[in-house]
Amino acid sequence: MVHIRGSRGGTYFSDDGKITKRDPKVESMPGGATYPSWHPGGRFIAYSSNQVRQAFYAKPEKIIEVFDLVSAMIVFDIDKNEVLHARDGDTTRYLETFPSWSPDGKYLYFCRALQNNSKETMTMEEIEATKYDIVRIPFEPENKNIRQNGSCFSMPQEAERALHSQDIT
């Protein structure tokens, strides 16, 4: 599986030497499927669907900032060629991105932030104020059940400040 963005974008699969292109998308998705994560069982791929924007700076030490205006988590069933919403389908309450499965495939992890913006762009202050949590939701592959209740982990501000203040070079 290879996922490509752009005008010829999509998800390309190779199976017994045959290459097929699929575009895992439904009308309610805010953007294309990005950041794929293959389920350990091989039947599902989790994606985040993002409406991404870029901001450019005049400072040489930081020339670009990439941020989501809207994003949602989806799961693509390869066998059925169908898209499942990993959450309730509401793309206005949270920004959801960067999916990853647990090694046993029973949980889907992803990053989530409260959606604090309803405009076509964001100020630097709004971008810097966006804080993501790590969310874990149960997944039952045998019946494609994605339970809406899960766990959420937020880093305490003191730990976050210590992490960002350390020199990791």
Short mmCIF file of C-alpha atoms in Angstrom, two decimals:
data_model
loop_
_atom_site.label_atom_id
_atom_site.label_comp_id
_atom_site.label_asym_id
_atom_site.label_seq_id
_atom_site.Cartn_x
_atom_site.Cartn_y
_atom_site.Cartn_z
CA MET A 1 0.00 0.00 0.00
CA VAL A 2 1.23 3.47 -0.92
CA HIS A 3 -0.68 6.67 -0.25
CA ILE A 4 -0.05 9.65 -2.53
CA ARG A 5 -1.32 13.23 -2.27
CA GLY A 6 -1.94 15.64 -5.13
CA SER A 7 -3.80 15.53 -8.44
CA ARG A 8 -3.18 11.78 -8.90
CA GLY A 9 -3.53 11.12 -5.23
CA GLY A 10 -5.15 8.15 -3.66
CA THR A 11 -4.27 4.91 -2.00
CA TYR A 12 -2.60 2.35 -4.26
CA PHE A 13 -2.63 -1.34 -3.39
CA SER A 14 -0.51 -4.10 -4.91
CA ASP A 15 -2.01 -7.58 -4.75
CA ASP A 16 -0.43 -10.46 -6.70
CA GLY A 17 1.23 -8.00 -9.09
CA LYS A 18 -2.00 -6.09 -9.80
CA ILE A 19 -2.06 -2.42 -8.76
CA THR A 20 -5.40 -0.83 -7.89
CA LYS A 21 -6.21 2.71 -6.81
CA ARG A 22 -8.82 3.44 -4.19
CA ASP A 23 -9.95 6.76 -2.84
CA PRO A 24 -11.32 6.18 0.67
CA LYS A 25 -13.66 9.18 0.89
CA VAL A 26 -17.24 10.02 1.77
CA GLU A 27 -19.10 13.32 1.40
CA SER A 28 -18.91 14.23 5.10
CA MET A 29 -15.10 14.03 5.16
CA PRO A 30 -13.35 17.39 5.46
CA GLY A 31 -10.52 16.45 3.09
CA GLY A 32 -8.65 13.56 1.56
CA ALA A 33 -7.50 10.53 3.53
CA THR A 34 -3.98 11.05 4.91
CA TYR A 35 -1.59 9.58 7.49
CA PRO A 36 -2.53 5.90 6.91
CA SER A 37 -2.06 3.27 9.60
CA TRP A 38 -2.52 -0.38 8.62
CA HIS A 39 -4.43 -2.59 11.07
CA PRO A 40 -2.32 -5.59 12.22
CA GLY A 41 -4.98 -7.96 10.83
CA GLY A 42 -4.51 -6.52 7.33
CA ARG A 43 -8.17 -5.75 6.53
CA PHE A 44 -8.47 -2.15 7.78
CA ILE A 45 -6.56 1.10 7.38
CA ALA A 46 -7.12 4.05 9.69
CA TYR A 47 -6.72 7.51 8.17
CA SER A 48 -7.21 11.04 9.25
CA SER A 49 -9.13 13.25 6.86
CA ASN A 50 -7.62 16.73 7.05
CA GLN A 51 -8.25 20.16 5.62
CA VAL A 52 -4.67 21.40 5.90
CA ARG A 53 -3.37 24.96 5.64
CA GLN A 54 0.14 26.38 5.57
CA ALA A 55 1.49 29.66 6.93
CA PHE A 56 4.85 31.04 5.80
CA TYR A 57 7.25 33.15 7.81
CA ALA A 58 9.96 35.62 6.95
CA LYS A 59 12.22 34.22 9.72
CA PRO A 60 14.98 31.85 8.51
CA GLU A 61 14.77 29.69 11.64
CA LYS A 62 11.09 28.91 11.04
CA ILE A 63 9.79 29.25 7.52
CA ILE A 64 6.56 27.21 7.52
CA GLU A 65 3.75 26.18 9.86
CA VAL A 66 1.29 23.45 8.83
CA PHE A 67 -2.02 23.18 10.67
CA ASP A 68 -5.48 21.62 10.34
CA LEU A 69 -8.62 23.69 9.97
CA VAL A 70 -10.81 20.58 10.15
CA SER A 71 -9.95 16.91 10.57
CA ALA A 72 -11.65 13.60 11.40
CA MET A 73 -10.67 9.98 11.93
CA ILE A 74 -11.91 7.24 9.54
CA VAL A 75 -11.33 3.52 9.08
CA PHE A 76 -11.30 1.99 5.59
CA ASP A 77 -12.44 -1.63 5.18
CA ILE A 78 -10.36 -3.00 2.29
CA ASP A 79 -12.53 -6.10 1.76
CA LYS A 80 -15.82 -4.17 1.58
CA ASN A 81 -14.37 -0.98 0.03
CA GLU A 82 -16.24 1.12 2.59
CA VAL A 83 -15.37 3.93 4.99
CA LEU A 84 -16.34 3.87 8.67
CA HIS A 85 -16.23 6.95 10.88
CA ALA A 86 -14.02 6.23 13.87
CA ARG A 87 -15.99 8.76 15.88
CA ASP A 88 -19.52 10.14 15.57
CA GLY A 89 -18.82 11.88 12.24
CA ASP A 90 -18.85 15.36 13.81
CA THR A 91 -15.94 17.19 12.16
CA THR A 92 -16.57 20.48 13.97
CA ARG A 93 -15.90 19.61 17.61
CA TYR A 94 -12.39 18.09 17.43
CA LEU A 95 -9.30 17.99 15.25
CA GLU A 96 -8.31 14.31 14.94
CA THR A 97 -5.09 13.14 13.31
CA PHE A 98 -2.10 10.72 13.28
CA PRO A 99 -3.81 7.31 13.76
CA SER A 100 -1.95 4.25 15.03
CA TRP A 101 -3.22 0.78 15.98
CA SER A 102 -2.26 -1.13 19.10
CA PRO A 103 -0.12 -4.20 18.24
CA ASP A 104 -3.11 -6.52 18.86
CA GLY A 105 -5.45 -4.32 16.77
CA LYS A 106 -7.98 -3.93 19.58
CA TYR A 107 -7.44 -0.18 19.97
CA LEU A 108 -7.04 2.79 17.69
CA TYR A 109 -4.88 5.62 19.03
CA PHE A 110 -4.84 9.13 17.59
CA CYS A 111 -4.21 12.76 18.50
CA ARG A 112 -7.18 15.01 19.22
CA ALA A 113 -7.57 18.71 20.00
CA LEU A 114 -10.62 20.83 20.64
CA GLN A 115 -11.61 22.69 17.49
CA ASN A 116 -11.24 26.35 18.45
CA ASN A 117 -11.63 27.89 15.04
CA SER A 118 -14.41 28.45 12.53
CA LYS A 119 -12.54 30.56 9.98
CA GLU A 120 -10.63 29.83 6.80
CA THR A 121 -7.34 30.56 8.54
CA MET A 122 -5.88 30.85 12.04
CA THR A 123 -3.64 33.38 13.73
CA MET A 124 -0.27 32.30 15.10
CA GLU A 125 -1.67 32.68 18.61
CA GLU A 126 -4.53 30.28 17.77
CA ILE A 127 -2.16 27.78 16.17
CA GLU A 128 0.22 27.85 19.15
CA ALA A 129 -2.70 27.54 21.60
CA THR A 130 -3.86 24.27 20.00
CA LYS A 131 -3.00 21.38 22.33
CA TYR A 132 -3.50 17.74 21.37
CA ASP A 133 -4.43 14.80 23.61
CA ILE A 134 -3.78 11.15 22.87
CA VAL A 135 -7.05 9.20 22.54
CA ARG A 136 -7.60 5.45 22.61
CA ILE A 137 -10.84 3.92 21.34
CA PRO A 138 -11.75 0.21 21.32
CA PHE A 139 -12.11 -1.54 17.95
CA GLU A 140 -13.66 -4.96 17.28
CA PRO A 141 -12.51 -6.01 13.79
CA GLU A 142 -14.77 -9.07 13.59
CA ASN A 143 -17.92 -6.89 13.51
CA LYS A 144 -16.34 -3.51 12.58
CA ASN A 145 -17.48 -2.05 15.89
CA ILE A 146 -15.73 1.21 16.79
CA ARG A 147 -16.90 2.16 20.26
CA GLN A 148 -17.28 5.87 20.82
CA ASN A 149 -16.14 5.77 24.44
CA GLY A 150 -12.45 5.56 25.03
CA SER A 151 -9.56 6.91 27.05
CA CYS A 152 -7.86 10.26 26.79
CA PHE A 153 -4.41 11.30 28.01
CA SER A 154 -3.38 14.92 28.41
CA MET A 155 0.10 15.96 29.36
CA PRO A 156 0.10 18.19 32.46
CA GLN A 157 1.35 21.71 31.71
CA GLU A 158 4.34 21.32 34.05
CA ALA A 159 5.51 18.17 32.22
CA GLU A 160 4.88 19.80 28.84
CA ARG A 161 7.00 22.83 29.79
CA ALA A 162 9.80 20.56 31.05
CA LEU A 163 9.67 18.50 27.86
CA HIS A 164 9.85 21.55 25.62
CA SER A 165 12.61 23.17 27.67
CA GLN A 166 15.00 20.18 27.41
CA ASP A 167 17.79 20.25 24.87
CA ILE A 168 17.42 17.01 22.91
CA THR A 169 20.19 17.60 20.34
#
